[in-house]
C-alpha positions as a Python dict, from the first residue, in 0.01 Angstrom:
ca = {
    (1, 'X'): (0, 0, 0),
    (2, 'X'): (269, 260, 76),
    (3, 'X'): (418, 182, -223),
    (4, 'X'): (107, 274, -433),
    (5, 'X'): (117, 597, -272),
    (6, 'X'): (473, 659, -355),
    (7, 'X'): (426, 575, -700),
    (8, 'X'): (112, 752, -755),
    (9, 'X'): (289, 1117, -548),
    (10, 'X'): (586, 1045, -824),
    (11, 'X'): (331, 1038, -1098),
    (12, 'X'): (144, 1304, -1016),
    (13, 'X'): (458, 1558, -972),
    (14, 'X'): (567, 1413, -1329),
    (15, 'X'): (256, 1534, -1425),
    (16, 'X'): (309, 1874, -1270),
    (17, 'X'): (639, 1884, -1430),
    (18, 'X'): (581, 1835, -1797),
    (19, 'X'): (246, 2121, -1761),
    (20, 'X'): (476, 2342, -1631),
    (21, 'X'): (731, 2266, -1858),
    (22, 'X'): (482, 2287, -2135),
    (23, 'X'): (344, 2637, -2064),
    (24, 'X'): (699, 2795, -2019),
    (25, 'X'): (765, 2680, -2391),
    (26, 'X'): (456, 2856, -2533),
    (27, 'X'): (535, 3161, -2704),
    (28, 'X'): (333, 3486, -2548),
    (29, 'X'): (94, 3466, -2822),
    (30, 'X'): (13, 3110, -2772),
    (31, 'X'): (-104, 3234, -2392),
    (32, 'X'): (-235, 3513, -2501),
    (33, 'X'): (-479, 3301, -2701),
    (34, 'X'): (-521, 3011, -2483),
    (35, 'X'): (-585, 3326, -2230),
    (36, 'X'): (-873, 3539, -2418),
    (37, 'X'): (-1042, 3222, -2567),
    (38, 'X'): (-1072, 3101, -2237),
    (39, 'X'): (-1233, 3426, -2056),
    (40, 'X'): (-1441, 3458, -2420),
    (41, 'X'): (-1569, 3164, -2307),
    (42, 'X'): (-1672, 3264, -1968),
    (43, 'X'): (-1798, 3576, -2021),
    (44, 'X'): (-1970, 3520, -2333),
    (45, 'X'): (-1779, 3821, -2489),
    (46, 'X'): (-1841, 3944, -2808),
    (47, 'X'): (-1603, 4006, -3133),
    (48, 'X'): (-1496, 4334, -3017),
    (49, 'X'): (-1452, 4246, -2663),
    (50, 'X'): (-1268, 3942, -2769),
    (51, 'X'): (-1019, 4140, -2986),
    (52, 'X'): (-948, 4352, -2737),
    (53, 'X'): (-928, 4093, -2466),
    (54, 'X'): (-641, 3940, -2670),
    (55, 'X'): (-450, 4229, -2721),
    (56, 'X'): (-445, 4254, -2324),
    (57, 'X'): (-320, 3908, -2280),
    (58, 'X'): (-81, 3971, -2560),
    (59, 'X'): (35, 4265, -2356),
    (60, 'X'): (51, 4094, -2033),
    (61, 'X'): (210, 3784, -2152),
    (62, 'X'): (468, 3994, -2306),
    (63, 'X'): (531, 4212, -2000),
    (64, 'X'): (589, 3837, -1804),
    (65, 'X'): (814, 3761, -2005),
    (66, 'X'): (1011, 4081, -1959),
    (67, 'X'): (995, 4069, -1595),
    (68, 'X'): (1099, 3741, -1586),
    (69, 'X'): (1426, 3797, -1793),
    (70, 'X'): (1470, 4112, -1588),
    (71, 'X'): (1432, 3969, -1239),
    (72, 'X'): (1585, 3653, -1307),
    (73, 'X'): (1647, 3535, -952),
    (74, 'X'): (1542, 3800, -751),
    (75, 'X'): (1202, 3632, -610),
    (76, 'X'): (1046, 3924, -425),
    (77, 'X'): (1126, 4153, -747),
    (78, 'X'): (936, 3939, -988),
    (79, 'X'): (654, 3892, -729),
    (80, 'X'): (578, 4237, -713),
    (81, 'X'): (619, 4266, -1106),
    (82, 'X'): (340, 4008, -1165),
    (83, 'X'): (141, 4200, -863),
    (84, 'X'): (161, 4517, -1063),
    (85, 'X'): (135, 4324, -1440),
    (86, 'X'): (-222, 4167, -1310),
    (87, 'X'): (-370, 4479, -1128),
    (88, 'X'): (-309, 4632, -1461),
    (89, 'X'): (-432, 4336, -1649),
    (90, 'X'): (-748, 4368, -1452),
    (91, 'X'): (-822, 4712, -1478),
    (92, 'X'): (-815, 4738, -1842),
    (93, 'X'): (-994, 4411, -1857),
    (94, 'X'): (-1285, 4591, -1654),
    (95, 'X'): (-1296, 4878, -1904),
    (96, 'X'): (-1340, 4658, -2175),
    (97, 'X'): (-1646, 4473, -1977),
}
């Protein structure tokens, strides 16, 4: 029995490992669109809203990858960044709902 639960804690953190893995290879437009088509989805947004919800994950996607190249290894740095990135993020998402 305890070794079932060994082998199913090392499968599941595989798991974790390749989505992570996964999402830090897509390319800021790829989140951008997995991003919008997903809140389209949600909110029932329209054409307009749509387009415009893209370009906001385009722009926050890019600014996390910036900040991540810039802070590279200072933790507290890039924490803040992504603080700041997503209260903007949210704010011009309200506007455009």
């Amino acid at each position: 029995m305890k070794k079932l639960k060994i082998g199913m804690i090392a499968l599941l953190m595989l798991i974790g490992n390749l989505v992570g893995a996964q999402q830090a290879s897509q390319t800021p437009e790829d989140r951008a669109t997995a991003r919008s088509t997903k809140l389209t989805q949600n909110l029932g947004l329209s054409a307009d809203q749509q387009k415009s919800v893209y370009d906001l994950c385009l722009q926050r996607a890019q600014q996390e990858d910036a900040d991540r190249t810039k802070y590279q290894g200072n933790k507290e740095a890039m924490r803040n960044a992504r603080k700041q990135n997503e209260a903007n993020f949210e704010t011009n998402l309200y506007k455009v709902i």
